[in-house]
CSV table of C-alpha atoms and ligand atoms in Angstrom, one decimal:
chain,number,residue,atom,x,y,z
A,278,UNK,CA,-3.3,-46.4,94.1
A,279,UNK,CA,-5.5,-43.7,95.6
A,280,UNK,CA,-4.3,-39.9,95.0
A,281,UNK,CA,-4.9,-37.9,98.0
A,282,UNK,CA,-3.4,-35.1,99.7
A,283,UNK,CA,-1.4,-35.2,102.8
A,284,UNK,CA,-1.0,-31.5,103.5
A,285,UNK,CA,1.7,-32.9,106.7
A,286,UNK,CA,3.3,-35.8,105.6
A,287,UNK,CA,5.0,-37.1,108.6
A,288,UNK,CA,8.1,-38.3,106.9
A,289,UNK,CA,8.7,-34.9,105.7
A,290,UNK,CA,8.3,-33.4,109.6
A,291,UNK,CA,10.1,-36.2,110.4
A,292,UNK,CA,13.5,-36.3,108.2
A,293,UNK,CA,13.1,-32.2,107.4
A,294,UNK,CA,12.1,-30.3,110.7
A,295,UNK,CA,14.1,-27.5,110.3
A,296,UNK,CA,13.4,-27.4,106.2
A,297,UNK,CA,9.5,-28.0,106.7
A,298,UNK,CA,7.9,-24.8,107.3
A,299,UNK,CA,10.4,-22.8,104.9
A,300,UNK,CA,10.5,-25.0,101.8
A,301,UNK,CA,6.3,-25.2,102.3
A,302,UNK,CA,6.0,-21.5,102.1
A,303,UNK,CA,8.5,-20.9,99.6
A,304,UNK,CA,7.2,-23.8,97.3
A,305,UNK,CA,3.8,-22.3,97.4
A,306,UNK,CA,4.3,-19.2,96.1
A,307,UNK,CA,1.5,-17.5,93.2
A,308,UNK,CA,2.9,-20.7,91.0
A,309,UNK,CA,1.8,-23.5,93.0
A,310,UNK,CA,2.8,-26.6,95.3
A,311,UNK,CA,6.7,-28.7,94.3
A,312,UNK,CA,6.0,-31.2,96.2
A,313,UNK,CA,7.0,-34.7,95.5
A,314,UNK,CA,5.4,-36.0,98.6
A,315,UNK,CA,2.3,-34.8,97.7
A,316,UNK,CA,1.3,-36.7,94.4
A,317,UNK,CA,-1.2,-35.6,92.3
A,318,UNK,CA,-0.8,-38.4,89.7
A,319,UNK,CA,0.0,-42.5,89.8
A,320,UNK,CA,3.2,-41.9,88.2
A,321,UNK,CA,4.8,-39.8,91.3
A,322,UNK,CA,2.5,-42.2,93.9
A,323,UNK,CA,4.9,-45.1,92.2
A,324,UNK,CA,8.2,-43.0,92.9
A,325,UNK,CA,6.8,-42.2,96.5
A,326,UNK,CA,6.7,-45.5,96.9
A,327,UNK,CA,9.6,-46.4,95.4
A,328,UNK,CA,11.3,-43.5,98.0
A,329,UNK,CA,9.3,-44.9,100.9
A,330,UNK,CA,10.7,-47.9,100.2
A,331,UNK,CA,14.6,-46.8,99.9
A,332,UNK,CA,14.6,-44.7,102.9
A,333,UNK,CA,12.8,-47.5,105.4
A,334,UNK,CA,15.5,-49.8,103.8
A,335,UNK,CA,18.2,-47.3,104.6
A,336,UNK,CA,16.9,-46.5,107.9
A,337,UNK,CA,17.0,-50.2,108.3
A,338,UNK,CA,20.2,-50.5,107.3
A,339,UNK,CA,21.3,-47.5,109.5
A,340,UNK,CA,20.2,-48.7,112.7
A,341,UNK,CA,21.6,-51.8,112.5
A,342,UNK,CA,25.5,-50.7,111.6
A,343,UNK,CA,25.1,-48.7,114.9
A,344,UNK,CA,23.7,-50.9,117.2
A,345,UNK,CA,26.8,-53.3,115.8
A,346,UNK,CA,28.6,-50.2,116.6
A,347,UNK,CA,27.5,-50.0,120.0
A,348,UNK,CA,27.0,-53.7,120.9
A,349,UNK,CA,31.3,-53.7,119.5
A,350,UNK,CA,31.8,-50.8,122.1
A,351,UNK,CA,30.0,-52.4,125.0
A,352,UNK,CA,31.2,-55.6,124.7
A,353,UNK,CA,35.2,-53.9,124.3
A,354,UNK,CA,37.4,-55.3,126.6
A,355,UNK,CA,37.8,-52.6,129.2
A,356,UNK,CA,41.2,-51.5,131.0
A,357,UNK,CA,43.0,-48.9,132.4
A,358,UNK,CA,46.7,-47.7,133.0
A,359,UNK,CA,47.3,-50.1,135.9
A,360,UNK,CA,45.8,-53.2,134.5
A,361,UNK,CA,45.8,-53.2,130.6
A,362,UNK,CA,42.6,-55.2,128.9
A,363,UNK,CA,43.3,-58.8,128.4
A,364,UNK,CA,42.7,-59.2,124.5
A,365,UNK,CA,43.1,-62.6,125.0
A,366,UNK,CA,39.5,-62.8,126.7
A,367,UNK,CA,37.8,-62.2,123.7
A,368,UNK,CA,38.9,-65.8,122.2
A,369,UNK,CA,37.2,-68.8,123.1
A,370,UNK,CA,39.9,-71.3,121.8
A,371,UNK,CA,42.6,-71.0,118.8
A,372,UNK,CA,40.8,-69.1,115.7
A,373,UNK,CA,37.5,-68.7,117.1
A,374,UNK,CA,37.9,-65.0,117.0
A,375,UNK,CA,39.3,-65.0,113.3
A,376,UNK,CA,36.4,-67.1,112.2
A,377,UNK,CA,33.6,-65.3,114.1
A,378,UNK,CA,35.0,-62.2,112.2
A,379,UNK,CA,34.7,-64.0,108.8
A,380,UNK,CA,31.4,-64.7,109.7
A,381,UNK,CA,30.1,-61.2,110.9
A,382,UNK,CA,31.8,-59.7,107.5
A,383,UNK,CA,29.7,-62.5,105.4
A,384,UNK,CA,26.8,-61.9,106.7
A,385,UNK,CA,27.8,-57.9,106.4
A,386,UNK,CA,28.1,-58.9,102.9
A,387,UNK,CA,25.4,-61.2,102.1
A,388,UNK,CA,22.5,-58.5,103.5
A,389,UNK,CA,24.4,-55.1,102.2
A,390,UNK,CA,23.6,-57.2,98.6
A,391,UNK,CA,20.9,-58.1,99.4
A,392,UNK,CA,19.6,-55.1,100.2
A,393,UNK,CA,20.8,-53.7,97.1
A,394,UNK,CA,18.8,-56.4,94.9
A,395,UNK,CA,16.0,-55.2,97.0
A,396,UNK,CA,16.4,-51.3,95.8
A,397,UNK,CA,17.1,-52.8,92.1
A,398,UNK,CA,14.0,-54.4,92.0
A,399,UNK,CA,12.2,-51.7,93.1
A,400,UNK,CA,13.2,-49.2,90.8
A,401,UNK,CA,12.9,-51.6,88.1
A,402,UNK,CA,9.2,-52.8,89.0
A,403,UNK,CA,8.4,-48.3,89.4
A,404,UNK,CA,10.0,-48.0,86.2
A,405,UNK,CA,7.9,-51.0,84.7
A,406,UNK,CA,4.9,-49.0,86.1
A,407,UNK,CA,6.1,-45.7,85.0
A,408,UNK,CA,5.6,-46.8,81.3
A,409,UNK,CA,2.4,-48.7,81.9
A,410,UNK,CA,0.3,-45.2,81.6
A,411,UNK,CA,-3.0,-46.0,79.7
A,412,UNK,CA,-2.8,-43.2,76.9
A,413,UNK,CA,-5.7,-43.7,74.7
A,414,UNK,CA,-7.0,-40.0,73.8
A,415,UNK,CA,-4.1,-38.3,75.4
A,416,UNK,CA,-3.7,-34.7,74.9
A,417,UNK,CA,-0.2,-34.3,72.3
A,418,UNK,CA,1.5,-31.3,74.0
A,419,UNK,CA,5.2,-29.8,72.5
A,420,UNK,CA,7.2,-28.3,74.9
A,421,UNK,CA,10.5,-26.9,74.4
A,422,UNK,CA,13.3,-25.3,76.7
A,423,UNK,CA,14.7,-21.8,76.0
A,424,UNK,CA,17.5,-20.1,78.0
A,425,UNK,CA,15.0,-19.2,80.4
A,426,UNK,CA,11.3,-19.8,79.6
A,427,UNK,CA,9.0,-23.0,78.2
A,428,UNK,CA,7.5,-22.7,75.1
A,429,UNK,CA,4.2,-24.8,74.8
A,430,UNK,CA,2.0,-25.9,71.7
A,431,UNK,CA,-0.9,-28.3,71.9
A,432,UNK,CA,-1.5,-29.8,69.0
A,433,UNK,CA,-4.5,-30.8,67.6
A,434,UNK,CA,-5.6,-33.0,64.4
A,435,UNK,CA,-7.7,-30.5,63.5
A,436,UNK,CA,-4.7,-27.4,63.0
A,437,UNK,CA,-7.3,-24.4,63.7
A,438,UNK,CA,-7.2,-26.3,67.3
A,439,UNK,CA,-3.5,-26.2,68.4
A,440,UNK,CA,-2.5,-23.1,70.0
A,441,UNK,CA,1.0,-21.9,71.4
A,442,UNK,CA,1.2,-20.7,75.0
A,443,UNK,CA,4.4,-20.6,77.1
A,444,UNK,CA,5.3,-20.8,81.1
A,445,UNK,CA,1.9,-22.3,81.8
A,446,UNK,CA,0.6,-25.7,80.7
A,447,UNK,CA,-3.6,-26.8,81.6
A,448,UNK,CA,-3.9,-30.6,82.1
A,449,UNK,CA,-7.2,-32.1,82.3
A,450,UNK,CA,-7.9,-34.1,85.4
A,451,UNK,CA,-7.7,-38.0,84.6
A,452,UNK,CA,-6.5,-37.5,81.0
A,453,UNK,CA,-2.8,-38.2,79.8
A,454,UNK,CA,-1.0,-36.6,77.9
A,455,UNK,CA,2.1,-37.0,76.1
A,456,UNK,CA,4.6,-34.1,76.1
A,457,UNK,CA,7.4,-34.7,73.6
A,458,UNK,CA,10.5,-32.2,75.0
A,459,UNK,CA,12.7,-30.6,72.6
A,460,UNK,CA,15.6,-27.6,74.2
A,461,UNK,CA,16.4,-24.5,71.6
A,462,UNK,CA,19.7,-24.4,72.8
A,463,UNK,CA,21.1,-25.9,75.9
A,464,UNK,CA,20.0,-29.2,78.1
A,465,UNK,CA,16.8,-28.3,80.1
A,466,UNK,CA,15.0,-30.9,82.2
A,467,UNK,CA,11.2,-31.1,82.6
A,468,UNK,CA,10.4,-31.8,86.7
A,469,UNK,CA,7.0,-31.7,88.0
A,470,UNK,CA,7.5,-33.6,91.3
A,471,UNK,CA,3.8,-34.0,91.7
A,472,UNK,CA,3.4,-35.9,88.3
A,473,UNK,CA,6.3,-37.1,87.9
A,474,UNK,CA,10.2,-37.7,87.5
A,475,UNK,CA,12.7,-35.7,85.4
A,476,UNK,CA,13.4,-36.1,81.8
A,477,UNK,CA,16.1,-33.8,80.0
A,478,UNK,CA,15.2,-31.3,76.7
A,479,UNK,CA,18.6,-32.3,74.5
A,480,UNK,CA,19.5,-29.9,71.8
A,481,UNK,CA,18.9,-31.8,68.8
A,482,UNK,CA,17.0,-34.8,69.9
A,483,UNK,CA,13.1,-35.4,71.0
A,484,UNK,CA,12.4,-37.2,74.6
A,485,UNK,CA,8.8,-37.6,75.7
A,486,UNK,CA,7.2,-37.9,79.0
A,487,UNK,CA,3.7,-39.0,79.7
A,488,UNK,CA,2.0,-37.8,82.5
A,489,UNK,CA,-2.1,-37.7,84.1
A,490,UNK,CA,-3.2,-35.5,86.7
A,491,UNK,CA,-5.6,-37.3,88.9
A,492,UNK,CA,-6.8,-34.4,91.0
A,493,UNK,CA,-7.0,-31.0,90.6
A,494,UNK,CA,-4.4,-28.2,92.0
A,495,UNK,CA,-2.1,-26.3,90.5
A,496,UNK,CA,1.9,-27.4,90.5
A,497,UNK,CA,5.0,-26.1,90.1
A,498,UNK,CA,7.7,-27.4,87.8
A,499,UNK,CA,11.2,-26.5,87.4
A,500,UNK,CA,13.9,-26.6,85.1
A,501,UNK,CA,15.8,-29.6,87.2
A,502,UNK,CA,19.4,-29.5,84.4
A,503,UNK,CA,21.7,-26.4,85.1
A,504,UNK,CA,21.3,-24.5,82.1
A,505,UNK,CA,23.0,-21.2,83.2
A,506,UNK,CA,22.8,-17.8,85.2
A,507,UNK,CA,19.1,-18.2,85.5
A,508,UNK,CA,18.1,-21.7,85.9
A,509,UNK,CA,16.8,-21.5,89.0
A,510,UNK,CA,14.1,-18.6,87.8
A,511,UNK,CA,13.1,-21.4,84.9
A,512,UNK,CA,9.3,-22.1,86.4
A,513,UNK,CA,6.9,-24.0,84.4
A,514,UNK,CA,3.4,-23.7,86.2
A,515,UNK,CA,0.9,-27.0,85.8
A,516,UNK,CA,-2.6,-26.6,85.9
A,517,UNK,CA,-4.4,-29.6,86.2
A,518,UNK,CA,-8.3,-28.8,86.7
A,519,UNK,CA,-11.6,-30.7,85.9
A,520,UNK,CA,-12.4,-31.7,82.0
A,521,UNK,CA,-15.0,-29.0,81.8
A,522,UNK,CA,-12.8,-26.2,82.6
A,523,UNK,CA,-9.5,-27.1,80.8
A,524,UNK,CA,-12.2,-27.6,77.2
A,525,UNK,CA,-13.0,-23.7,78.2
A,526,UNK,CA,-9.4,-22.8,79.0
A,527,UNK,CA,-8.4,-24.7,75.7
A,528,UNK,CA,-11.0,-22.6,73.7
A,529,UNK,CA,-9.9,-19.5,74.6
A,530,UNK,CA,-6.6,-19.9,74.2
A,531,UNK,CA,-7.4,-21.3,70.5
A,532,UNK,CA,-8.9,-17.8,69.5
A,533,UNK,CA,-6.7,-15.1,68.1
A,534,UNK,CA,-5.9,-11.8,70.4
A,535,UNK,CA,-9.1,-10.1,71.1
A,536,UNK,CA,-9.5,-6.4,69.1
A,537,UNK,CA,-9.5,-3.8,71.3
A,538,UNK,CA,-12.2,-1.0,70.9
A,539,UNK,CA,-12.3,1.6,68.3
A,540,UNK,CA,-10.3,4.4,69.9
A,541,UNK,CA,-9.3,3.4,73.1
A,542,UNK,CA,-6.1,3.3,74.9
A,543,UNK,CA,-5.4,-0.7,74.4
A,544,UNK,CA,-6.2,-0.1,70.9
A,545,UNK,CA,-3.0,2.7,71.0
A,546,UNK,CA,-1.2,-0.1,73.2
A,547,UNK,CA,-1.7,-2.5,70.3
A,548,UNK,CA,0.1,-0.5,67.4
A,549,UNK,CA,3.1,0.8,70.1
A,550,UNK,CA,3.4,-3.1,70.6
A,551,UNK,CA,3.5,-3.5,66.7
A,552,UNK,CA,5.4,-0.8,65.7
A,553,UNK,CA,8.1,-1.6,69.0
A,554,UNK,CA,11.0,-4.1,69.3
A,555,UNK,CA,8.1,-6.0,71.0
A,556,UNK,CA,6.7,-7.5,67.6
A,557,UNK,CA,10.6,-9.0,66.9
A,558,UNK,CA,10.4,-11.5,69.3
A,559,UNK,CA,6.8,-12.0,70.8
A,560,UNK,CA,3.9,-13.0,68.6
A,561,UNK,CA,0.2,-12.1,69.4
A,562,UNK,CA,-1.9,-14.5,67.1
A,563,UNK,CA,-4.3,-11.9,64.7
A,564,UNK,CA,-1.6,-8.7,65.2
A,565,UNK,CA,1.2,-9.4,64.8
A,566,UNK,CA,3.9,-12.2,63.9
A,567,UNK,CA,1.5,-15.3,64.1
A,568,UNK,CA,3.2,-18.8,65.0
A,569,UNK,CA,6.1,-17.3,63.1
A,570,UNK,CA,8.0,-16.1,65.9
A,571,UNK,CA,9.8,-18.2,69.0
A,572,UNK,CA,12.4,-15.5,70.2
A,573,UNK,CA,10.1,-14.6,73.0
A,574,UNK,CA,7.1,-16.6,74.8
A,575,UNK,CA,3.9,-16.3,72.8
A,576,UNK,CA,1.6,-13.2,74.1
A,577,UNK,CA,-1.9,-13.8,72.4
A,578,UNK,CA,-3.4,-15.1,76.1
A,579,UNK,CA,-0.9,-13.4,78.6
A,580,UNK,CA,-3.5,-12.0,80.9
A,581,UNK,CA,-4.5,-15.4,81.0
A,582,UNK,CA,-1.6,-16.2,82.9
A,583,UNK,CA,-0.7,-16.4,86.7
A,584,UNK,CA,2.6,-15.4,86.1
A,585,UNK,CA,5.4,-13.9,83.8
A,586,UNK,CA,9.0,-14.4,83.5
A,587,UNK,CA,9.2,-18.2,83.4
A,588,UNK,CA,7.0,-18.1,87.0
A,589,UNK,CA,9.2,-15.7,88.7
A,590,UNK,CA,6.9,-13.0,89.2
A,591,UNK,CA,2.9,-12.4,89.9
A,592,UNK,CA,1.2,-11.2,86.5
A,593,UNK,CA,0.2,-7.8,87.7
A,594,UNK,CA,0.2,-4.4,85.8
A,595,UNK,CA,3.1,-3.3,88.2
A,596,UNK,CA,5.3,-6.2,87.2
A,597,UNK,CA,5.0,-6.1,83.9
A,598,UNK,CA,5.6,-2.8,83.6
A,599,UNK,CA,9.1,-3.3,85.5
A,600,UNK,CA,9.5,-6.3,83.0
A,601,UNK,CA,9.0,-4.1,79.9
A,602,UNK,CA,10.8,-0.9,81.1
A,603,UNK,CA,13.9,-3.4,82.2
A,604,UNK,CA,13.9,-6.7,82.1
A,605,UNK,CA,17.8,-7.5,82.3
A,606,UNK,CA,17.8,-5.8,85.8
A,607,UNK,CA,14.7,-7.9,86.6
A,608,UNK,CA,17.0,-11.3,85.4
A,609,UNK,CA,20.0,-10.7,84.5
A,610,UNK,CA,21.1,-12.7,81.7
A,611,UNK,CA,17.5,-12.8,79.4
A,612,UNK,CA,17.5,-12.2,76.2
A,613,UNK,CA,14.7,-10.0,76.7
A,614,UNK,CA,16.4,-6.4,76.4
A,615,UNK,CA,15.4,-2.9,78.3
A,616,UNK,CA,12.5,-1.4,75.8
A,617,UNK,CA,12.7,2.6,76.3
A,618,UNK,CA,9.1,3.4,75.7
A,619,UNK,CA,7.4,6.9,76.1
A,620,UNK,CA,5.5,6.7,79.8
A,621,UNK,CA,2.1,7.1,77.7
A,622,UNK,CA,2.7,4.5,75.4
A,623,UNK,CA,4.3,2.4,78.0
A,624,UNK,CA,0.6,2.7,79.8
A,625,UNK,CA,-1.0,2.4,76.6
A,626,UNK,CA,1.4,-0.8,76.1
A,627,UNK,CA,0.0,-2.4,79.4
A,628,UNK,CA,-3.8,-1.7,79.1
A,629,UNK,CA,-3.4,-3.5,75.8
A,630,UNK,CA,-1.6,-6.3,77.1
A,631,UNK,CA,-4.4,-6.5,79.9
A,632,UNK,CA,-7.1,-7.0,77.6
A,633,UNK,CA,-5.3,-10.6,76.4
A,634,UNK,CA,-7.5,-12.9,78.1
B,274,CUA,CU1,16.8,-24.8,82.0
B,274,CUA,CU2,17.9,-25.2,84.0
């Protein structure tokens, strides 16, 4: 089916007035469009159409248990105090009425089941075309769930061509990939509503979801499993863009961490980062840690990034610097803790993190 976009669906104006506007501007914040009305893949056109489906059935459905209501009220036998409502009008003969009652609630019966075979076979024919994703050449992606952040590494045949990133995952347009979910502690769920459905990150085992982008945009996912204190701030931003511009994205992001000139401030920034608690948990490939670490979300391309903190804020020097300085004010809960650093170095700290492209 064709992929387009309907910037004012009417089934959302219609069945959401009063959510429409807020949800719109709060769902496309710096992190992109949630919108599973809005599908930028075939995967969530099938489960639009799957939910088009159900709620035309259910509206269906609806409309005819109250005009049974109503027709039931109308045709009530009507009385008052003076001259109560002969009942016995209602009966044509001896029985009639119990039998026309048998009837109605058979018929009740037959089409509530009926309807429900219909919604079985739906979701069973959009799950059938769920798995049917062509995934010759798919891009292999790992992504697992931390208490409250995505790790990412794209993995590549070649090894010098996989590279870790975290929050943020590029797509290119018309190419699948398959993302195989793992959680680092507690059940996560992987949503993208404008690729696809849910699938949960279990401690312990490996899921996988495949999913194609077939136009460009940026999305927002979301950690869909309550995970704890901040699972709502657990963003995962999709980028899905054309072939041309994910290959560049893809090699930068395979290079190791620029080196910062001879001298200057970043080049400061970088040794307070190594000689900090930063180096414990974050690695920055060529200074420190490598692929060694996973405490903390992989820096070696963070001003490459749209956002920090799992999506919840813009990346911008002013941010970041409220990250560093206190974090566990920022999102209470994070593992991340408060990092007292000198206001020089802390400066130092952020020109050097700036230069991560
Ligand atoms: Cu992770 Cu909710």
């Amino acid at each position: 089916m064709a992929i387009e976009e309907a910037p004012h669906h009417w089934v959302r104006r219609a069945l959401f007035p009063a959510c429409a506007a807020p949800c719109a501007a709060q769902a496309q914040t710096a992190i992109g469009a949630q919108d599973a009305l809005r599908p930028a893949g075939i995967q969530a056109g099938h489960i639009l159409q799957l939910w088009h489906g159900t709620v035309a059935l259910c509206l269906l459905v609806f409309v005819v248990v109250l005009g049974a209501c109503l027709l039931a009220l109308w045709r009530a036998p009507r009385g008052s105090r003076q001259s109560p409502a002969d009942l016995g009008t209602l009966d044509d003969g001896p029985g009639t009425r119990e039998r026309r009652l048998l009837y109605a609630v058979a018929w009740g019966g037959a089409l509530s089941s009926a309807g429900l075979v219909i919604l079985l076979a739906g979701d069973v024919l959009a799950g059938r075309a769920l798995a049917q994703l062509p995934v010759s050449g798919a891009l292999h992606i790992e992504l697992t769930g931390h208490s409250w952040w995505w790790e990412a590494h794209y993995r590549d045949p070649v090894s010098q061509r996989s590279f870790a990133t975290a929050n943020e995952l590029h797509l290119p347009v018309g190419r699948a990939a398959i993302i195989t979910l793992r959680s680092d502690d507690v059940i996560h769920s992987l949503w993208v509503p404008n690729l696809h459905g849910k699938l949960d990150l279990l401690p312990g085992r490996t899921t996988e979801i495949r999913v194609r982008a077939d136009r460009a945009g940026t999305f927002r996912g979301q950690c869909a499993e309550f995970c704890g204190l901040q699972h709502t701030m657990m963003a995962l931003q999709v980028v899905a863009e054309a072939p041309e511009r994910y290959a560049a994205w893809a090699d930068g992001q395979q290079r190791p961490a620029a080196s910062p000139g001879s001298g200057s401030a970043a080049q400061h920034g970088a040794q307070v980062f190594r000689n900090s608690q930063c180096a414990g948990c974050h690695a920055i490939r060529g200074v420190a840690a490598g692929e060694g670490v996973r405490i903390g979300p992989d820096l070696t391309h963070l001003a490459s990034r749209q956002t920090i903190a799992a999506g919840m804020l813009p990346n911008a020097r002013g941010h970041l610097a409220g990250w560093i300085v206190d974090a566990p004010s920022l999102k209470p809960g994070v593992r991340m803790p408060a990092i007292a650093l000198a206001p020089g170095d802390l400066q130092d700290l952020l020109a050097y993190l700036e230069t991560l492209h």
